[in-house]
Amino acid sequence: MPPTNKPASDEQILQLLRSDNTFERGFRMLMNVYKERLYWHIRRMVLVHEDADDVLQNTFVKIYRGVLLFEGKSKLYTWLYRIATNEAITFLQNRKRHHASAIDDGDNGLSNRLRADSWFDGDAVQLQLQEAITQLPDKQRTVFNLRYYDEMPYEEMSRVLDTSVGALKASFHHAAKKIESYFRQADHF
Amino acid sequence: MIMKKKDELHDELNEHAPFLREFKKADDGFQVPDGYFESVEDSVFRQLEAIGATRHAPAPKHRPSLWQVLQSLWQPRIALAFAGVLAVAFSAWWLFRPATDGTTDSRTHLMVSAEDAESYLLENPMQLEPEDLAAAFPEGQLPAITLENGGSNTPGEAVRLAPEDLELLLRDMTDEELGNLHAL
């Protein structure tokens, strides 16, 4: 396949993955196309770069192991987002369990880690927005991030999260209200 | 398409959370190290090699053979259930099977011809109660009983015995039976 600047299509990637001889090339191509989107999705869930890097690596390991089982019933990126979301939520839950007996809870720990992250240079308002998002339950946080940052249509989000469109809209609405309430309490309005 | 998606989100934020629309215009503050994304592929492959990750191959799609279907059915529960059904079927056959000794199955009597039954009744009149004998034959069709000396009688007719037969009969009777005769 001649080198080109045009990103490879899912069909091209899957074609390469089906043969042992071209699997590695196909997998590199998959990572090249999707690594940034998946990274930012994971980063907004776990906030800290080092954690996002770990989760992204684990996500690609899972994809490597299971990509031949992908049956093509959904879009490839829907399947990839689902794996990345599960990995990020599992990571957050494990960390919450790990910090359960600590003085601060998992969510405050998350915002503290964000403050200490050298790869975050947001201002006070951006920091507060991230703190507000960390107060949301994991699933609601995922819905908010997918809609607000990734601008994913509800129909696709429904396939990623196995949830009805109506429930996702309600979840986003509640998340937005909670964030607004968080800011009101901090007298930002 | 992208513009439409943006418009939808814009409208949604206007409706539910206008302040979030303002935040979205600014940079979110997240950064990555220089060259990070260029190194992701190599880093992932190093990890795959370190943990010895293998790919899960999809199961071959083929129609299962008859033997495979039978094997899949041959589970302990199914085998036990099958054995139970066989046991019940065998018990039912055992209970309702045709009798071979002719002593317990009432259907054996149905196989005796009318002539045989009549012969039996006529040869063993003393083993049956008079009511049974009457029930065995329709009224008016009671056959004549042939005695050993070749005589016969009809219902209601007195039995006539030859003198020598009567003598033999009296000789075989016990004292008690003779007493009973006097009582009559």
Coordinates of C-alpha atoms in Angstrom, one line a residue:
Chain A
M1 CA 0.0 0.0 0.0
P2 CA 1.6 3.3 -1.1
P3 CA 2.2 5.9 1.7
T4 CA -0.5 8.6 1.7
N5 CA -1.6 11.4 3.9
K6 CA -5.2 10.3 3.7
P7 CA -6.2 8.4 6.8
A8 CA -6.9 4.8 6.3
S9 CA -10.5 3.7 6.3
D10 CA -11.9 1.1 8.7
E11 CA -12.3 -1.3 5.7
Q12 CA -8.6 -1.0 4.8
I13 CA -7.6 -1.5 8.4
L14 CA -9.8 -4.6 8.8
Q15 CA -8.6 -6.0 5.5
L16 CA -5.0 -5.9 6.7
L17 CA -5.8 -7.3 10.1
R18 CA -7.4 -10.4 8.5
S19 CA -4.1 -11.7 7.2
D20 CA -1.2 -12.8 9.5
N21 CA 1.3 -11.3 7.0
T22 CA -0.2 -7.9 7.2
F23 CA -1.7 -7.9 10.8
E24 CA 1.0 -5.8 12.4
R25 CA 0.8 -3.2 9.6
G26 CA -3.0 -3.1 10.0
F27 CA -2.7 -2.8 13.8
R28 CA -0.2 0.1 13.5
M29 CA -2.6 1.7 11.1
L30 CA -5.5 1.3 13.5
M31 CA -3.4 2.9 16.3
N32 CA -2.3 5.7 14.1
V33 CA -5.9 6.6 13.1
Y34 CA -7.5 6.3 16.5
K35 CA -4.8 6.9 19.2
E36 CA -5.5 10.6 19.6
R37 CA -9.2 10.3 19.8
L38 CA -9.0 7.5 22.2
Y39 CA -6.3 9.2 24.3
W40 CA -8.4 12.4 24.7
H41 CA -11.5 10.4 25.6
I42 CA -9.5 8.5 28.3
R43 CA -7.6 11.6 29.4
R44 CA -10.9 13.5 30.2
M45 CA -12.0 10.5 32.2
V46 CA -8.9 10.0 34.3
L47 CA -7.5 13.6 33.9
V48 CA -3.8 12.9 34.5
H49 CA -1.5 12.2 31.6
E50 CA 0.4 9.3 33.1
D51 CA -2.8 7.5 34.0
A52 CA -4.3 8.2 30.5
D53 CA -1.1 6.8 29.0
D54 CA -1.4 3.6 31.1
V55 CA -5.1 3.2 30.2
L56 CA -4.5 3.9 26.5
Q57 CA -1.7 1.2 26.5
N58 CA -4.1 -1.3 28.2
T59 CA -6.8 -0.4 25.8
F60 CA -4.6 -1.1 22.8
V61 CA -3.5 -4.4 24.3
K62 CA -7.2 -5.4 24.7
I63 CA -7.9 -4.3 21.1
Y64 CA -4.8 -6.3 19.9
R65 CA -6.1 -9.4 21.6
G66 CA -9.7 -9.1 20.5
V67 CA -9.7 -7.3 17.2
L68 CA -10.1 -10.5 15.2
L69 CA -13.3 -11.1 17.1
F70 CA -14.8 -7.8 15.9
E71 CA -17.6 -8.9 13.7
G72 CA -18.3 -5.6 12.0
K73 CA -21.8 -5.3 13.3
S74 CA -21.0 -1.7 14.5
K75 CA -18.6 0.9 13.4
L76 CA -15.0 0.1 14.3
Y77 CA -14.6 3.3 16.3
T78 CA -17.7 2.5 18.3
W79 CA -16.2 -0.8 19.3
L80 CA -12.9 1.0 20.2
Y81 CA -14.6 3.6 22.2
R82 CA -16.5 1.0 24.2
I83 CA -13.2 -0.8 25.1
A84 CA -11.5 2.5 26.0
T85 CA -14.5 3.6 28.1
N86 CA -14.6 0.3 30.0
E87 CA -10.8 0.4 30.6
A88 CA -11.1 4.0 31.9
I89 CA -14.0 3.2 34.2
T90 CA -12.3 0.1 35.5
F91 CA -9.2 2.2 36.2
L92 CA -11.2 4.8 38.1
Q93 CA -13.0 2.1 40.2
N94 CA -9.8 0.4 41.1
R95 CA -8.3 3.6 42.2
K96 CA -11.4 4.5 44.3
R97 CA -11.1 1.1 46.0
H98 CA -7.5 1.7 46.6
H99 CA -8.2 5.1 48.2
A100 CA -11.2 4.0 50.1
S101 CA -9.4 4.0 53.4
A102 CA -7.5 7.2 52.6
I103 CA -8.4 10.6 54.1
D104 CA -9.6 12.0 50.8
D105 CA -12.0 10.2 48.6
G106 CA -11.4 9.1 45.1
D107 CA -12.9 12.2 43.4
N108 CA -11.0 14.7 45.6
G109 CA -7.9 12.7 45.0
L110 CA -8.5 12.9 41.3
S111 CA -8.7 16.7 41.4
N112 CA -5.7 16.9 43.6
R113 CA -3.8 14.8 41.1
L114 CA -4.9 17.1 38.3
R115 CA -3.6 20.1 40.2
A116 CA -0.2 18.3 40.5
D117 CA -0.2 17.1 36.9
S118 CA 2.5 19.0 35.0
W119 CA 0.6 18.4 31.8
F120 CA -2.4 20.4 32.9
D121 CA -2.1 24.2 32.5
G122 CA -5.8 25.2 32.7
D123 CA -6.8 28.3 34.6
A124 CA -8.9 28.3 37.8
V125 CA -12.2 28.1 35.9
Q126 CA -11.0 25.1 33.8
L127 CA -9.7 23.4 36.9
Q128 CA -13.1 24.0 38.6
L129 CA -14.9 22.6 35.6
Q130 CA -12.8 19.4 35.8
E131 CA -13.5 19.2 39.6
A132 CA -17.2 19.6 38.9
I133 CA -17.0 16.8 36.3
T134 CA -15.2 14.5 38.7
Q135 CA -18.2 14.8 41.1
L136 CA -20.4 13.0 38.6
P137 CA -20.9 9.3 38.8
D138 CA -18.6 7.4 36.3
K139 CA -21.3 6.6 33.8
Q140 CA -22.7 10.1 33.8
R141 CA -19.2 11.6 33.5
T142 CA -18.7 9.4 30.4
V143 CA -21.9 10.6 28.9
F144 CA -21.0 14.2 29.6
N145 CA -17.5 13.9 28.2
L146 CA -18.6 12.0 25.0
R147 CA -21.2 14.7 24.3
Y148 CA -19.5 17.8 25.5
Y149 CA -15.9 17.2 24.4
D150 CA -16.2 14.5 21.7
E151 CA -19.6 15.8 20.4
M152 CA -20.6 12.3 19.8
P153 CA -24.2 12.0 18.5
Y154 CA -26.6 10.3 21.0
E155 CA -27.3 7.4 18.5
E156 CA -23.6 6.5 18.4
M157 CA -23.2 7.0 22.1
S158 CA -26.1 4.6 22.6
R159 CA -24.2 1.9 20.8
V160 CA -21.0 2.6 22.8
L161 CA -22.7 2.6 26.2
D162 CA -25.6 0.2 25.5
T163 CA -28.1 2.8 26.8
S164 CA -31.2 4.3 25.2
V165 CA -31.0 7.7 23.5
G166 CA -33.6 9.1 25.9
A167 CA -31.7 7.9 29.0
L168 CA -28.5 9.5 27.6
K169 CA -30.2 12.8 26.9
A170 CA -31.6 12.8 30.4
S171 CA -28.2 11.9 31.8
F172 CA -26.4 14.7 30.0
H173 CA -29.1 17.2 31.1
H174 CA -28.7 16.1 34.8
A175 CA -24.9 16.3 34.5
A176 CA -25.1 19.8 33.1
K177 CA -27.4 20.9 35.9
K178 CA -25.1 19.4 38.6
I179 CA -22.1 21.2 37.1
E180 CA -24.0 24.4 37.1
S181 CA -25.0 23.9 40.7
Y182 CA -21.4 23.2 41.6
F183 CA -20.4 26.5 40.1
R184 CA -23.2 28.4 41.8
Q185 CA -22.0 27.1 45.1
A186 CA -18.6 28.3 44.3
D187 CA -20.1 31.8 43.5
H188 CA -18.9 31.8 40.0
F189 CA -22.1 33.3 38.7
Chain B
M1 CA -22.5 16.8 8.9
I2 CA -20.0 18.1 11.4
M3 CA -21.7 21.5 11.3
K4 CA -25.0 19.9 12.0
K5 CA -23.5 18.0 15.0
K6 CA -22.0 21.3 16.3
D7 CA -25.4 23.1 15.9
E8 CA -27.2 20.3 17.7
L9 CA -24.8 20.5 20.6
H10 CA -24.9 24.3 20.6
D11 CA -28.7 24.3 20.8
E12 CA -28.6 21.7 23.5
L13 CA -26.1 23.7 25.6
N14 CA -28.2 26.9 25.0
E15 CA -31.2 25.1 26.4
H16 CA -29.7 23.2 29.3
A17 CA -26.4 24.9 30.3
P18 CA -25.5 28.2 28.5
F19 CA -22.5 28.7 30.8
L20 CA -21.0 25.5 29.5
R21 CA -21.2 26.8 25.9
E22 CA -18.9 29.7 27.0
F23 CA -16.4 27.4 28.6
K24 CA -16.2 25.3 25.5
K25 CA -14.7 28.2 23.5
A26 CA -11.6 28.2 25.7
D27 CA -8.8 25.6 25.7
D28 CA -9.4 22.9 28.3
G29 CA -5.9 23.1 29.7
F30 CA -4.8 19.5 29.0
Q31 CA -1.4 19.0 27.4
V32 CA 0.8 16.0 26.4
P33 CA 4.6 15.7 26.2
D34 CA 6.1 16.7 22.9
G35 CA 6.2 13.8 20.5
Y36 CA 4.0 11.7 22.7
F37 CA 1.6 10.5 20.0
E38 CA 4.4 9.6 17.7
S39 CA 5.7 7.1 20.2
V40 CA 2.4 5.4 21.1
E41 CA 2.6 2.6 18.5
D42 CA 6.2 1.5 19.4
S43 CA 5.3 1.8 23.1
V44 CA 2.3 -0.5 22.7
F45 CA 4.2 -3.1 20.7
R46 CA 6.9 -3.1 23.4
Q47 CA 4.3 -3.8 26.0
L48 CA 2.7 -6.5 23.8
E49 CA 6.0 -8.2 23.5
A50 CA 6.8 -7.9 27.2
I51 CA 3.5 -9.6 28.3
G52 CA 3.5 -12.1 25.4
A53 CA 0.1 -11.0 24.3
T54 CA -1.6 -13.3 21.8
R55 CA -4.5 -12.7 19.5
H56 CA -7.9 -14.4 20.0
A57 CA -8.7 -16.1 16.7
P58 CA -12.4 -16.2 15.8
A59 CA -14.0 -19.7 16.0
P60 CA -14.3 -21.3 12.6
K61 CA -17.8 -21.0 11.3
H62 CA -18.9 -24.5 10.1
R63 CA -22.0 -26.6 10.6
P64 CA -21.6 -29.0 13.4
S65 CA -21.6 -32.7 12.4
L66 CA -24.2 -35.1 13.8
W67 CA -21.6 -36.6 16.1
Q68 CA -20.8 -33.1 17.5
V69 CA -24.5 -32.5 18.1
L70 CA -24.8 -35.8 19.9
Q71 CA -21.7 -35.0 21.9
S72 CA -23.1 -31.7 22.9
L73 CA -26.4 -33.3 23.9
W74 CA -24.5 -36.0 25.9
Q75 CA -24.4 -33.9 29.1
P76 CA -24.8 -35.6 32.5
R77 CA -28.2 -34.0 33.1
I78 CA -29.5 -34.9 29.7
A79 CA -28.2 -38.5 30.1
L80 CA -29.9 -38.8 33.5
A81 CA -33.2 -37.5 32.2
F82 CA -32.9 -39.9 29.2
A83 CA -32.3 -42.8 31.6
G84 CA -35.3 -41.8 33.7
V85 CA -37.6 -41.7 30.7
L86 CA -36.3 -45.1 29.6
A87 CA -36.9 -46.5 33.2
V88 CA -40.5 -45.2 33.2
A89 CA -41.2 -46.6 29.7
F90 CA -39.8 -50.0 30.7
S91 CA -41.9 -50.0 33.9
A92 CA -45.0 -49.2 31.9
W93 CA -44.3 -52.0 29.5
W94 CA -43.6 -54.4 32.4
L95 CA -46.9 -53.6 34.1
F96 CA -49.1 -53.7 31.1
R97 CA -47.4 -56.5 29.1
P98 CA -49.6 -59.5 28.0
A99 CA -49.7 -62.2 30.7
T100 CA -48.1 -65.5 29.8
D101 CA -49.3 -67.8 32.7
G102 CA -53.0 -67.2 32.4
T103 CA -53.6 -66.9 36.1
T104 CA -53.5 -63.1 36.7
D105 CA -54.7 -61.5 33.5
S106 CA -58.5 -61.4 33.1
R107 CA -58.0 -61.1 29.4
T108 CA -56.9 -64.8 29.4
H109 CA -60.5 -65.8 29.9
L110 CA -61.5 -64.0 26.8
M111 CA -59.3 -66.3 24.8
V112 CA -61.2 -69.4 26.0
S113 CA -63.8 -70.3 23.4
A114 CA -67.5 -70.5 24.3
E115 CA -67.4 -74.3 23.7
D116 CA -64.5 -74.8 26.1
A117 CA -66.2 -72.7 28.8
E118 CA -69.4 -74.7 28.4
S119 CA -67.5 -78.0 28.6
Y120 CA -65.8 -76.8 31.8
L121 CA -69.1 -75.8 33.4
L122 CA -70.7 -79.1 32.5
E123 CA -67.8 -81.2 33.7
N124 CA -67.5 -79.4 37.0
P125 CA -71.0 -78.5 38.0
M126 CA -70.4 -79.2 41.7
Q127 CA -67.6 -76.5 41.9
L128 CA -69.9 -73.7 41.0
E129 CA -72.7 -72.1 42.9
P130 CA -76.2 -72.5 41.4
E131 CA -76.4 -68.7 40.9
D132 CA -73.1 -68.7 38.9
L133 CA -74.4 -71.5 36.7
A134 CA -77.6 -69.6 36.1
A135 CA -75.7 -66.5 35.2
A136 CA -73.4 -68.3 32.8
F137 CA -76.3 -69.4 30.6
P138 CA -79.1 -67.2 29.4
E139 CA -82.5 -68.2 30.8
G140 CA -84.0 -71.2 29.0
Q141 CA -80.7 -72.2 27.4
L142 CA -79.3 -74.3 30.3
P143 CA -77.9 -77.4 28.7
A144 CA -78.7 -80.8 29.8
I145 CA -76.2 -82.3 32.2
T146 CA -74.9 -85.6 31.0
L147 CA -74.1 -87.9 33.9
E148 CA -71.5 -90.6 33.9
N149 CA -74.1 -93.3 33.0
G150 CA -75.0 -91.4 29.8
G151 CA -78.3 -90.1 31.2
S152 CA -79.3 -86.4 31.0
N153 CA -81.8 -84.1 32.5
T154 CA -83.3 -80.7 31.8
P155 CA -83.9 -77.9 34.2
G156 CA -86.6 -78.7 36.7
E157 CA -86.6 -82.4 35.8
A158 CA -85.7 -84.9 38.6
V159 CA -82.5 -86.8 38.2
R160 CA -83.1 -90.4 37.6
L161 CA -80.4 -92.8 38.6
A162 CA -80.0 -96.4 37.8
P163 CA -80.2 -98.6 40.9
E164 CA -76.5 -99.7 40.7
D165 CA -75.4 -96.1 40.4
L166 CA -77.5 -95.2 43.4
E167 CA -76.0 -98.0 45.3
L168 CA -72.5 -96.9 44.4
L169 CA -73.4 -93.3 45.4
L170 CA -74.8 -94.3 48.7
R171 CA -71.7 -96.5 49.4
D172 CA -69.3 -93.5 48.8
M173 CA -71.3 -91.2 51.1
T174 CA -70.1 -90.5 54.6
D175 CA -72.4 -91.1 57.7
E176 CA -72.8 -87.3 58.0
E177 CA -74.0 -87.0 54.3
L178 CA -76.4 -90.0 54.9
G179 CA -77.7 -88.1 58.0
N180 CA -78.3 -85.1 55.8
L181 CA -80.3 -87.1 53.4
H182 CA -82.6 -88.2 56.1
A183 CA -83.0 -84.6 57.2
L184 CA -84.2 -83.8 53.7

